[in-house]
Each structure stands twice: as C-alpha cells, then as structure tokens.
Coordinates of C-alpha atoms and ligand atoms in Angstrom, one line a residue:
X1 CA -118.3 173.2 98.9
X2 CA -117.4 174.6 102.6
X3 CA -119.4 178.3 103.2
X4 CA -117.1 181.5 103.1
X5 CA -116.0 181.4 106.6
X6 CA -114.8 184.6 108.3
X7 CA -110.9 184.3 108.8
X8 CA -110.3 186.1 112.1
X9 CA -112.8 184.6 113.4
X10 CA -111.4 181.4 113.0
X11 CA -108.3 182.3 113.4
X12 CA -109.1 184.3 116.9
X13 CA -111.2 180.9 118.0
X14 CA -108.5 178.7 117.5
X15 CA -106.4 180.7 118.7
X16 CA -108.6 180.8 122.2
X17 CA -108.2 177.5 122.4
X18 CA -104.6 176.8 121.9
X19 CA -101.3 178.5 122.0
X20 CA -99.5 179.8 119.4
X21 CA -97.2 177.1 119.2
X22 CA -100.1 174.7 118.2
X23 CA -101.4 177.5 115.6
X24 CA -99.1 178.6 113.4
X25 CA -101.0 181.7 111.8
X26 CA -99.4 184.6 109.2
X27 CA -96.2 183.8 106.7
X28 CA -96.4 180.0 106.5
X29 CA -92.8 177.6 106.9
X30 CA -92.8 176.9 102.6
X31 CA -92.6 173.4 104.1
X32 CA -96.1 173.4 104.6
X33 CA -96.8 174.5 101.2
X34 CA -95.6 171.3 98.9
X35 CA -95.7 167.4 98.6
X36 CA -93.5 165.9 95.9
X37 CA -95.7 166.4 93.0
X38 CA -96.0 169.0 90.6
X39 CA -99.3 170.7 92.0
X40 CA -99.3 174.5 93.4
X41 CA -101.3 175.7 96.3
X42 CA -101.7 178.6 98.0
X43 CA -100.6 180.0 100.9
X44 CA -103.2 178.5 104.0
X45 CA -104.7 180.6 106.6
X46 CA -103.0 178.6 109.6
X47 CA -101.0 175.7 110.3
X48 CA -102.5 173.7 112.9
X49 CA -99.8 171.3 114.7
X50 CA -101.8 169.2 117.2
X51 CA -100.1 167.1 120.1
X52 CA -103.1 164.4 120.4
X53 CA -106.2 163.5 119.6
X54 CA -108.5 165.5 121.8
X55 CA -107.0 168.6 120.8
X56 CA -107.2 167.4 117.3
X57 CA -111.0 167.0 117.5
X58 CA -111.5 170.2 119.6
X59 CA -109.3 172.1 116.7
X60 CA -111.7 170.1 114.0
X61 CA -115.1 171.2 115.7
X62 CA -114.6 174.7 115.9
X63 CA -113.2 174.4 111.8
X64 CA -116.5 172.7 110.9
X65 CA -118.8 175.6 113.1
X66 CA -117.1 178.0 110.6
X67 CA -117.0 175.6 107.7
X68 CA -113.4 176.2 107.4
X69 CA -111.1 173.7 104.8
X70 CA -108.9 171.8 106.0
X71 CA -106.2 169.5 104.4
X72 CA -104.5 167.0 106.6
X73 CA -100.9 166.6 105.8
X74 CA -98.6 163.7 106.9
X75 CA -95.0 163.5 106.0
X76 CA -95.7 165.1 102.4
X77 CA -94.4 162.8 99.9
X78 CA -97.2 162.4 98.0
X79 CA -96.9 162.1 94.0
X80 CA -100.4 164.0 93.1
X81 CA -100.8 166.9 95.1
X82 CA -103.3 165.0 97.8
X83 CA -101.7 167.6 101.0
X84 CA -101.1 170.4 99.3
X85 CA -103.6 173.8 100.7
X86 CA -105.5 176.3 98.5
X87 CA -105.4 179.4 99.7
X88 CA -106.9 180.1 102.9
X89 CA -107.1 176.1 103.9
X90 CA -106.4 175.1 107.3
X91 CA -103.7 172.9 107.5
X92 CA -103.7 170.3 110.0
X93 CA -99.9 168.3 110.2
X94 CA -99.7 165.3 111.9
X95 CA -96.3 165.7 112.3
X96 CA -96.3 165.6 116.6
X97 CA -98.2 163.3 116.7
X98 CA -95.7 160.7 116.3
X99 CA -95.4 158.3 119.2
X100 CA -94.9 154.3 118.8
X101 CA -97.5 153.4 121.7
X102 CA -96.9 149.6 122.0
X103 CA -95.2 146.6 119.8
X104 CA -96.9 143.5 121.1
X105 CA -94.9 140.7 119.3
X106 CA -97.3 138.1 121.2
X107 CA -100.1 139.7 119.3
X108 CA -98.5 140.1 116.4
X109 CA -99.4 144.3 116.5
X110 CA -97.7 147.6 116.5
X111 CA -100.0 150.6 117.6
X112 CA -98.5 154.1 116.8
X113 CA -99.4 157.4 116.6
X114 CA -100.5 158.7 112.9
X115 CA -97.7 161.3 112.2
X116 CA -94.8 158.5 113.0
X117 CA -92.9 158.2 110.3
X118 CA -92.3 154.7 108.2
X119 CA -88.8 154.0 109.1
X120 CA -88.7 154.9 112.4
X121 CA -91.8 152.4 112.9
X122 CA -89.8 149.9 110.7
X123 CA -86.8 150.0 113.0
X124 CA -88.5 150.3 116.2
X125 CA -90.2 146.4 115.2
X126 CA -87.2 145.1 114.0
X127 CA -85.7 145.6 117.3
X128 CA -88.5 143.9 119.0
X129 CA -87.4 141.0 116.5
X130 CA -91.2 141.5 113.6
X131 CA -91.3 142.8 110.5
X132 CA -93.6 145.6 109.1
X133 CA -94.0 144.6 106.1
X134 CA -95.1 148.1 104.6
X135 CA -92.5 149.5 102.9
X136 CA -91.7 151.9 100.2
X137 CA -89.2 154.6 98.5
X138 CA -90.2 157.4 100.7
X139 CA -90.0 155.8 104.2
X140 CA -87.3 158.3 105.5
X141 CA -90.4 160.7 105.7
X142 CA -93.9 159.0 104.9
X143 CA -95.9 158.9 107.8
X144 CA -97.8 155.4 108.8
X145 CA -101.0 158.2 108.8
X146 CA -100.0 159.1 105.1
X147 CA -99.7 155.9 104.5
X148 CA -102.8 154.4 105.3
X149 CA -104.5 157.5 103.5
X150 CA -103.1 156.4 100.6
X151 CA -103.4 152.8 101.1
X152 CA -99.9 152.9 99.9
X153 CA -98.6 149.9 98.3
X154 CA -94.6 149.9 97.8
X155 CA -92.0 147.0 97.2
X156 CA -93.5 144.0 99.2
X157 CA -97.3 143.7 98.3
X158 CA -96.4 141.0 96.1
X159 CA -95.7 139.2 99.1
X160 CA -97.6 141.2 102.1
X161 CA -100.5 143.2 100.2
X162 CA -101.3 146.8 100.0
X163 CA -101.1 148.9 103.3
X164 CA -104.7 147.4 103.6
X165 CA -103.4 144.4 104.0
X166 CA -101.2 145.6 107.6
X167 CA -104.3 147.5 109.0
X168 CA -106.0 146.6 112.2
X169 CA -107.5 149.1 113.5
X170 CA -108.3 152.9 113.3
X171 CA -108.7 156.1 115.1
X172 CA -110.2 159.0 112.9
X173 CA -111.7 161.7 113.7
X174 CA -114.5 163.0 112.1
X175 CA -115.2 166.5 110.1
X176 CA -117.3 167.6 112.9
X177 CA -114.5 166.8 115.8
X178 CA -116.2 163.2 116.7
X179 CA -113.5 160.6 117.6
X180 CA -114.4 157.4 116.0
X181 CA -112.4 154.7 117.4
X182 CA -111.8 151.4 115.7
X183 CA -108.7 150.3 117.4
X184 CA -108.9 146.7 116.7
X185 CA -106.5 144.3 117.6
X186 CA -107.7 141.2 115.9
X187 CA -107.3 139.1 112.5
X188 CA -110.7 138.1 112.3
X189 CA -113.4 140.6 113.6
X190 CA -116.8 140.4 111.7
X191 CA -119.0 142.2 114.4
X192 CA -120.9 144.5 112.1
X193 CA -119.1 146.2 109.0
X194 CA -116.0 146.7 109.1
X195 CA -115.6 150.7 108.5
X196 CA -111.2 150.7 108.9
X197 CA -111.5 150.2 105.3
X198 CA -114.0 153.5 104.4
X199 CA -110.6 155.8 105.5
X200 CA -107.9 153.7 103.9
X201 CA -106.8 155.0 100.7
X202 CA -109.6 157.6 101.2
X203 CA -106.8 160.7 100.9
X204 CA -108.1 162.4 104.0
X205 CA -111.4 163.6 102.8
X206 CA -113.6 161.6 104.9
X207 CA -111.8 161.8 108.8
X208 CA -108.3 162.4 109.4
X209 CA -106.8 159.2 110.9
X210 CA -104.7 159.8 114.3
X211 CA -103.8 156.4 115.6
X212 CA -103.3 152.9 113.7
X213 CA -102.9 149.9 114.7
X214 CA -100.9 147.3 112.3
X215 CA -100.1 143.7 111.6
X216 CA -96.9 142.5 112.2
X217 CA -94.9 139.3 110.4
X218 CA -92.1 137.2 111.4
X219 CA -88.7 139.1 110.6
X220 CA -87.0 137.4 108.0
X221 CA -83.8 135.9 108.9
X222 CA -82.6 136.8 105.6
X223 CA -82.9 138.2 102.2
X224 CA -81.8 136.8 99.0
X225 CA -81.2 139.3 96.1
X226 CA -80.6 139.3 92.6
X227 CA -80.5 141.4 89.5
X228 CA -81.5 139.6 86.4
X229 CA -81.4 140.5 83.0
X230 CA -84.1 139.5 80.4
X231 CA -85.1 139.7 76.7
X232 CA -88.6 141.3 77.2
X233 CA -91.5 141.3 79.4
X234 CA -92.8 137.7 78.6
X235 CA -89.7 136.4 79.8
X236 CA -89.8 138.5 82.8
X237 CA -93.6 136.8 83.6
X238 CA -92.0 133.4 82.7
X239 CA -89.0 134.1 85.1
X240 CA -92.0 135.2 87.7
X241 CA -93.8 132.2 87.5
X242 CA -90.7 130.1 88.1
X243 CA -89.4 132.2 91.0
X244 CA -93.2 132.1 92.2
X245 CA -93.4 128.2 92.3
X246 CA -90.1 127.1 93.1
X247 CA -89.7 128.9 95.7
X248 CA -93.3 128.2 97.6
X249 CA -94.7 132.0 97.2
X250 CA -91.2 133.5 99.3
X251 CA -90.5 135.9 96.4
X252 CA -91.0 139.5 98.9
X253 CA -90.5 141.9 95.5
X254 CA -90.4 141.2 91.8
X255 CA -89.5 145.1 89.9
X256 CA -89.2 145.5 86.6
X257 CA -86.7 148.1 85.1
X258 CA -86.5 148.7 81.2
X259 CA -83.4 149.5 80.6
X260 CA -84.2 153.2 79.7
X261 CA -84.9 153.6 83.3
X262 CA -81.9 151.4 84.7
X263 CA -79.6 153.7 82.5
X264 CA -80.8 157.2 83.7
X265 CA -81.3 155.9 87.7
X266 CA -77.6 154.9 87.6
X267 CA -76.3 158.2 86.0
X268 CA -78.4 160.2 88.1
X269 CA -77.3 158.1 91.6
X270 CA -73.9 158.1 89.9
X271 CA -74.4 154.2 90.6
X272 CA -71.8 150.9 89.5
X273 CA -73.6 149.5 86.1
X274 CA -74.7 145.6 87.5
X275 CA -73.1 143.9 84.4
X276 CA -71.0 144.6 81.5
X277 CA -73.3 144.0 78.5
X278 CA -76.6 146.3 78.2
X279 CA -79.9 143.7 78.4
X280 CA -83.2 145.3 77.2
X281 CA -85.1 144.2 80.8
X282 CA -83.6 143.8 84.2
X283 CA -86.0 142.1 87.1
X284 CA -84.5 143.1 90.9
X285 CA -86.3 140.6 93.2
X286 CA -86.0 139.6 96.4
X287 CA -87.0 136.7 98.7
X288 CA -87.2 136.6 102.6
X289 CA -86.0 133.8 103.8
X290 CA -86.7 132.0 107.1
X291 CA -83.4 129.7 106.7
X292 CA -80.6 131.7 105.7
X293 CA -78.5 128.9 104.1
X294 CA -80.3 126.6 102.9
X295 CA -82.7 129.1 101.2
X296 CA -80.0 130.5 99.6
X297 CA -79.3 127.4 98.2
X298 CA -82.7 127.4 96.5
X299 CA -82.5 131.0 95.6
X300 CA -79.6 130.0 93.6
X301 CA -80.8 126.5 92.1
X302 CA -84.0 128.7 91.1
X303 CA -81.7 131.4 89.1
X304 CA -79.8 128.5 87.3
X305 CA -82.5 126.9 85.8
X306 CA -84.3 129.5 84.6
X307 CA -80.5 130.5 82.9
X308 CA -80.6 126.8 81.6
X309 CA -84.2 127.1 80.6
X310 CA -83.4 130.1 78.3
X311 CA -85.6 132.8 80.4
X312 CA -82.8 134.7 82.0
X313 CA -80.1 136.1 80.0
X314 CA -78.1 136.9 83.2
X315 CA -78.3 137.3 86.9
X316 CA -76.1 139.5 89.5
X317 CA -76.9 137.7 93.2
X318 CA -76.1 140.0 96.0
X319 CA -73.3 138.3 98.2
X320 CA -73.7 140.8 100.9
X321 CA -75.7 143.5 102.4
X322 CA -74.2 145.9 101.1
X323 CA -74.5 144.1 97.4
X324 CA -78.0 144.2 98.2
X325 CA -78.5 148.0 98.9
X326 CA -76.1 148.7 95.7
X327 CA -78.6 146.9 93.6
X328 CA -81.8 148.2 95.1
X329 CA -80.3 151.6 95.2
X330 CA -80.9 151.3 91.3
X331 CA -84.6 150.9 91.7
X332 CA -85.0 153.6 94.9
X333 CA -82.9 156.0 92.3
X334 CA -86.2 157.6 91.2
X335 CA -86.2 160.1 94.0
X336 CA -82.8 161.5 92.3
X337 CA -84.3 161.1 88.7
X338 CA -87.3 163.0 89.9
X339 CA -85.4 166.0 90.6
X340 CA -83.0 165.7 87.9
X341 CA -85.7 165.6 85.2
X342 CA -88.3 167.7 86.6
X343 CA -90.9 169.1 85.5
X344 CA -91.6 165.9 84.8
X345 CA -95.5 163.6 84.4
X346 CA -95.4 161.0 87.0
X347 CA -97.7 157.9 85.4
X348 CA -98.4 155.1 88.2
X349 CA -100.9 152.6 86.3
X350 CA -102.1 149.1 87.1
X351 CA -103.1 146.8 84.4
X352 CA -103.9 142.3 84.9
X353 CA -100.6 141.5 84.8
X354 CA -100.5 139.7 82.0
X355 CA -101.4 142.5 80.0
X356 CA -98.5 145.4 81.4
X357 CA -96.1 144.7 78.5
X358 CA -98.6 144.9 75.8
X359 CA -99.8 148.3 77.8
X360 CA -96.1 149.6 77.8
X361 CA -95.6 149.0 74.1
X362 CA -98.2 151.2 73.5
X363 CA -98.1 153.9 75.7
X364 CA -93.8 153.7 74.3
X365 CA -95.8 153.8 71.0
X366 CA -98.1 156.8 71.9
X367 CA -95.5 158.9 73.5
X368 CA -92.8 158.6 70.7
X369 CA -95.5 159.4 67.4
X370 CA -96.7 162.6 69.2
X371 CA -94.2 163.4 71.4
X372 CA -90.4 161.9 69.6
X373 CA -88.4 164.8 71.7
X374 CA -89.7 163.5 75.3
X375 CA -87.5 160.6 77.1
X376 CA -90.1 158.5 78.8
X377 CA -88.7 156.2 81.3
X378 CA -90.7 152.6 82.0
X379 CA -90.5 150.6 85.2
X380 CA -92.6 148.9 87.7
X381 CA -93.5 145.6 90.4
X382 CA -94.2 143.4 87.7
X383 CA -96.2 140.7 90.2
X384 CA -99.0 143.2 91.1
X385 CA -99.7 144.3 87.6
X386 CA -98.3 148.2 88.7
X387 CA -96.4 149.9 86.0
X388 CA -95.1 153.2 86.7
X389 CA -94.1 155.6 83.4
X390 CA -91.8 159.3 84.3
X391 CA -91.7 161.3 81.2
X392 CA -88.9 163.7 81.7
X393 CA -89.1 167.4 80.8
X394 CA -92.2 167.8 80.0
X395 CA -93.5 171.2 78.1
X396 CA -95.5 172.7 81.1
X397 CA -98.7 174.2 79.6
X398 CA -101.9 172.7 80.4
X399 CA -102.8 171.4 76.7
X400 CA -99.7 169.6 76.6
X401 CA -99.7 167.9 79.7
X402 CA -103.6 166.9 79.0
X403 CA -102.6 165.4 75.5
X404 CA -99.7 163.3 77.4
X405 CA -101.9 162.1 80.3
X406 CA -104.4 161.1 77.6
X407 CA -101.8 159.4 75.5
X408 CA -100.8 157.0 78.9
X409 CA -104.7 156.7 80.6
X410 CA -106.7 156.1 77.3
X411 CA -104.3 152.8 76.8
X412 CA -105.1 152.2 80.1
X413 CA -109.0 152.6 79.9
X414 CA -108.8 149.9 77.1
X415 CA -107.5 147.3 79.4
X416 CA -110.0 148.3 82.4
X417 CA -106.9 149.3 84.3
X418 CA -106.7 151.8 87.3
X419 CA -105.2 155.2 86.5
X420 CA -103.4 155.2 89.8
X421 CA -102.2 151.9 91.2
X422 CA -101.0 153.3 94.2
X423 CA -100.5 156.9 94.5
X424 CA -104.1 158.1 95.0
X425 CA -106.2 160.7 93.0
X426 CA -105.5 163.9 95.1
X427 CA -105.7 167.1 92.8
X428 CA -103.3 165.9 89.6
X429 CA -105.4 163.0 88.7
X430 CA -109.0 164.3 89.6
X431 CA -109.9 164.5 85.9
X432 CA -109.0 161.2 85.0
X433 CA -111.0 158.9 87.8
X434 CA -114.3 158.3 85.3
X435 CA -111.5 156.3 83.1
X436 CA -111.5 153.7 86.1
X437 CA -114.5 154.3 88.2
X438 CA -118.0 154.1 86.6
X439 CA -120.7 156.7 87.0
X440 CA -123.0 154.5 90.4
X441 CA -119.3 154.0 91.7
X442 CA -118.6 158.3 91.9
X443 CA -122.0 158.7 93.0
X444 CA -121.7 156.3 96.0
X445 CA -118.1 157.9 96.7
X446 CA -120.1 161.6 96.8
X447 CA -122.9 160.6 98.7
X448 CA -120.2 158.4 101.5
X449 CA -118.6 161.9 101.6
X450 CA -122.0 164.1 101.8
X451 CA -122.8 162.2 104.6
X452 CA -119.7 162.0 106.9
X453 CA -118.8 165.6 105.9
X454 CA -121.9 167.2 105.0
X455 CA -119.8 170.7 104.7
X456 CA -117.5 169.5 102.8
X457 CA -114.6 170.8 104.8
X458 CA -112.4 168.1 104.9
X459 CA -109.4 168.0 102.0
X460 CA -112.0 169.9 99.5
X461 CA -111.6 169.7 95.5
X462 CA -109.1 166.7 96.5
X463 CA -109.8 163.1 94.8
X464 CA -113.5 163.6 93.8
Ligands
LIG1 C1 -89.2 158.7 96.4 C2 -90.7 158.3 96.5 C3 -91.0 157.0 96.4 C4 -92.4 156.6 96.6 N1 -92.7 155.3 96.4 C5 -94.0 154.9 96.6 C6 -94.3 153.5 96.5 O1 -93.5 152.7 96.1 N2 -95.6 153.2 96.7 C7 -96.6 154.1 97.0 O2 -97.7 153.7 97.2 N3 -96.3 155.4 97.1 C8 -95.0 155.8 96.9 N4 -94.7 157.2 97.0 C9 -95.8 158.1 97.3 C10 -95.9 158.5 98.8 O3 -94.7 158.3 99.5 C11 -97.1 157.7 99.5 O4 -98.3 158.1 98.9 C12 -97.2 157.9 101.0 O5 -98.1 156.9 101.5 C13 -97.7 159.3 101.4 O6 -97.5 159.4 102.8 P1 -97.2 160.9 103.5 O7 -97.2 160.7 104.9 O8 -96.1 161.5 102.9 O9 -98.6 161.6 103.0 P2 -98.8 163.1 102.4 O10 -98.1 163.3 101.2 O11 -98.6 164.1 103.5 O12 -100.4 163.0 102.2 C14 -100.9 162.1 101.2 C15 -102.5 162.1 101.3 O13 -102.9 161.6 102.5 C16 -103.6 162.5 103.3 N5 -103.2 162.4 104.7 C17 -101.9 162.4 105.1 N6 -102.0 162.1 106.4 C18 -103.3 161.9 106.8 C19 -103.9 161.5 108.0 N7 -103.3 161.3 109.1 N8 -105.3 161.4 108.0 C20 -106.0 161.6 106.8 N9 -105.4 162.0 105.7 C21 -104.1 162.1 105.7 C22 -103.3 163.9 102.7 O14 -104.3 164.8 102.8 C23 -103.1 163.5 101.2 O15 -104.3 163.5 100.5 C24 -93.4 157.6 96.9 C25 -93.0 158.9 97.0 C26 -91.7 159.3 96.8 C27 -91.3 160.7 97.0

C-alpha cells in the first residue's frame, strides 16, 4: 500500500509545477467521481487533467516522491468500478489528451492520443476509407486509452478479436514518471518480448497508457443484418456453425438475446417488436461484406436453408440502414435497461462455447430457487463463449449481493470459465478472481505489479 502522503504538500508541488487549470484541487466536478457501475468512492484530493505526455510523467514523478494514489480515468464507462477514486486519490483524466496523430491507410495504422474517444476514432478512419474494428456499446464516450485498459472486447471479436487483437504499439508511462515507449508499427515484431501486452487489459495499475497505435482493416463495403428467431441455444450454435461455414468466416457479430432480455430492451428503448409471434431465442448477426450484392445474395441463401433445415424458426433481414440500426438498437438497449432497472448486478461471464446454454440454465435455475422475486435478464455474443446476465433490482445489502454473485460465479467456476469476459476486475469483482485465476497465477500478477510500481501508487485496491 502507498505511505500516508502529506496533502498540501502534494497539492502545493503540483501545483508549482502546473496551472490551475491542469490541477483541479478542492470541491471535485461529480463527474470525476463515477463510472457506470454500482461502486462508491470518495471524493479525490485533486484532478489532474494533463495536455501530453511529458507533463503527464512530470505530474506522475512528483505523485510517486510522495507516494500519492492515483487512478487513471478515461471516458468512465466502466461496469466494475475500475476509475472510480477513494478518498484522497489523485485522479489523473485523460480526457485532453485526445488527438488522432496520423491514419496511415498504406500501413494499415491509426496512432491516437489515449483520451480520444472510440467514435470519434471510428469516424475519423472511415473517412480515410479503413475500419477499426474495435467497437462496442459505449463508443460515444469510451476512450481508445480505456479501452485498451480493459482489453475491451465488444460486438466484432468474433470476427476481429479482443482489443488485443487491434494493438500495435504503446506509450505508458510508468508509476515513477518514466515514459516507456513501444510505439510499434508492425504486424510481426519479435525483437525481445513483446511488453504492449503486460498493460492491455491491465486496468491501469501497472502504467497509464497515453498514446496507442492500432491496426486497421479494409472497410467493409457493406453489412448484411438479420434478426433470427430460435427454439433454444443448441439451435442458436447450429445456426452459428452454418452462418460460420457458408459464409467463409464473414459473420462480423453473432448476439444472443433470450427473449427476457429482447422484451425488457424494447419496452425500455420504447422499440418496434421485430416479429409478430414471441420465439424463446433471437440471434442478431451481422456480416461485412466486401461485395455488396452478391454477398447479399449469400447472406440470404444462408438464412433460407437453415429455415429449410429446421434451425431457424424465423428471420427479419435488414433492407436498409436504417433496418439495421432499428434491430441492433434492440441489442445496444442495455444502456436504457441499466438505468431503468438499477440498482441492478451486472454478470459478464465467459464459458467454451459449447457449454453457455447449459451455464445459463443454471444460473436461471439458481437465481429463481433462492431469489423467485428478482427478473434476471440473459443475453450475450454467442461465438466468443461471452454471456452477460443483468439482474434487475436487486436488494442492496452486502449479504445479498454476495449470495447472488455466488449463485452466477460458482456455476461458472464449474465450467473453468472467467468471471469477467470482458469487463475487467476493478473494485466490484476483486473477491471473485481466485474462481478463475489459480494461486502461482495472483502471485506472478503481485509480484509484475511489485516490481513496476513498487509503492503501489498506481489504481491501488483495484483488480488485485
Ligand atoms: C452501455 C455500455 C456498453 C458496454 N459494452 C461493452 C462491451 O460490449 N464490451 C466491453 O468490453 N465493455 C463494454 N462496456 C464497458 C466499458 O465501456 C469498457 O470497459 C471500456 O473499455 C472502458 O473505457 P473507458 O475509457 O470508459 O474507461 P474507464 O471506465 O474510464 O476506465 C476503465 C479502467 O481502465 C483504466 N484506465 C482508463 N484509461 C486508462 C489509461 N489511459 N491508462 C491506464 N488505465 C486507464 C481505469 O483506471 C479503469 O480501471 C460497456 C459499457 C457501457 C456503459
């Protein structure tokens, strides 16, 4: 744990070194104060807004002389409390630090500041005519330094990978201000280890990252959509394979909805129900296509004969753009069920895929014996084994919420599945990592941190 530091001191150093404009100090903005999950802070003895990476590092030195916290924050969207300040923390916010440096579509790379935000990023390399393929709910305020952090994963790993997958190269800097660049701009680099991937997905506790660079794709020159309704989740896996093979590993997303969740995202979006008749599963999935028509074609031809083959009960194909957003806005409804059903337990679980609709019977099983007042809604993206569980309204004292969460993980312990697919561990699922990580794996994790941050100042009591 960081020493006691002496608050005016820091506070008077920093404030030495940089104007007050860079270090906000006193009554914090609330905005500062919150991600998206559930988890309470305290109120942080300064905001610190850097405008690049030197002042960054100067800012983080004269932190680690006084062995003062700090929690980086990025665009604060996180589901388990990851950028959310105890008391007396220093936060650090990326949030000027937002530049697009350079799109090189000849390379194949976009390099951008950490604090940009997803979107913006997104549209900035659609423009220049390449996809980034990283993409998820929050992109209107997820930063590509957030994003990384988490190793966020999102609607098209089943085609593109994790954010892992996108990332080039790195700029951190270190707990004790030293700028460790790793700005690679090359597929294939094995000159020594490559240490990108110590920092990605590591929730800010061993460097905060301040400049990426990431992997483009060819931009699709068009998407196929459909909503499709199923009996259960074998069919759903049968309908995946099929999509999978016919159409030569082009499928960009594959989400699962039971209908529980398809019901509640289209009264709380106040959405158009896809069909007339209620189906116990719907899949949405997508494919990029390089040939507009003629993939179409076999988007189509795929969807018939899995109709004809019994798998699919039904199927709603998107003959527009704006069909497309209707349909998807089902499955990016959450945001709106989130609020509508808070307080609520966000469960984000990963299981071999074969095995998710085995591990949602019983969780459903679980929840409804102990727990028959609670709505539980189940959804997921079915092709990287990722099922995500919202139990609405839940009672808020802490032996409550522990008997839920061990109702959900303990199923998941007994398929060696991950507790968190894809949100990260931050404060709200600290006491659940030994489900999914053996005891040599913690102690490596503890000794990476001892060493890169041996005063523990960076995002302290977060993940481990
Ligand atoms: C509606 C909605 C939908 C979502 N959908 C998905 C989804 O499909 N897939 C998914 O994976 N997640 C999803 N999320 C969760 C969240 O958006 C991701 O975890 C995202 O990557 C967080 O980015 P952020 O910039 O908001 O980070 P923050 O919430 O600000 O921080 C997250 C963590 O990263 C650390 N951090 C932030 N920036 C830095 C930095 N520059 N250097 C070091 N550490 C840093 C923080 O300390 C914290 O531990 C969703 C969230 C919402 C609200």
């Amino acid at each position: 744990m960081p020493h006691t530091p002496d608050p005016r001191a820091v506070i008077d150093e920093l404030r030495a070194a940089f104007g007050a404009d860079e270090v906000l100090a006193g009554d914090a903005n609330p905005r500062y104060l919150k991600d998206w999950s559930t988890a309470t802070g305290g109120t942080p003895l300064a905001v610190l807004r850097p405008r690049s990476t030197e002042a960054l590092s100067r800012m983080l030195a004269i932190c680690h002389a006084h062995g003062q916290a700090v929690v980086p924050q990025g665009g604060l969207s996180g589901l388990v409390g990851g950028a959310v300040p105890a008391a007396g923390e220093v936060v650090v916010s990326l949030e000027r630090m937002n530049a697009i440096e350079a799109i090189d579509t000849d390379s194949g790379t976009v390099t951008v500041q950490a604090g940009a935000v997803l979107q913006t990023v997104q549209e900035a390399c659609r423009e220049a005519g390449a996809l980034l393929a990283v993409d998820l709910g929050a992109r209107g305020s997820c930063q590509i330094g957030g994003n990384v952090s988490t190793n966020a994963g999102g609607n098209r790993v089943i085609r593109y990978g994790n954010t892992r997958d996108s990332v080039l190269g790195l700029e951190v800097v270190l707990a004790d201000g030293t700028v460790l660049s790793m700005m690679n701009r090359m597929v294939k680099n094995n000159a020594g280890m490559d240490l990108k991937h110590l920092f990605i997905g590591s929730e800010g506790v061993l460097g905060i990252v301040t400049r990426v660079v990431l992997k483009l794709q060819p931009l699709p020159q068009g998407v196929s959509t459909a909503l499709v309704a199923v009996q259960d989740f074998t069919a759903a896996l049968r309908f995946l394979r099929h999509a999978q093979q016919s159409l030569s590993g082009q499928v960009s997303a594959f989400e699962i909805m039971w209908r529980d969740y398809l019901d509640t995202a289209i009264a709380a979006n106040r959405l158009r129900k896809p069909f007339a008749t209620d189906y116990p599963v719907y899949v949405l999935t997508d494919m990029h296509c390089g040939q507009p028509e003629t993939d179409a074609q076999r988007f189509e031809a795929m969807l018939e004969a899995a109709i004809e083959a019994g798998w699919i009960l039904d199927a709603a194909v998107a003959q527009s753009v704006a069909d497309a957003e209707a349909l998807w806005a089902i499955r990016d409804g959450v945001a709106e069920i989130l609020r509508e059903a808070a307080p609520t337990l966000n469960f984000d679980v990963s299981v071999p895929v074969a095995k998710i609709g085995e591990c949602a019977a019983r969780v459903r099983e679980n929840l409804a014996r102990d727990w028959p007042q609670l709505k539980a809604l189940f959804f997921g993206h079915v092709g990287d084994g990722n099922l995500h569980v919202v139990v609405c309204k839940v009672p808020e004292d802490a032996a409550s919420v522990h008997a839920i969460e061990d109702a959900v993980y303990s199923v998941v312990r007994d398929y060696a599945g991950s507790i968190s697919a894809e949100h990260g561990i931050g404060l709200l699922k600290r006491d659940w990592l030994a489900y999914s990580r053996s005891a040599a794996e913690l102690a490596l994790m503890r000794n990476l941190k001892h060493s890169l941050d041996p005063r523990g100042i960076l995002n302290p009591g977060k993940m481990l």
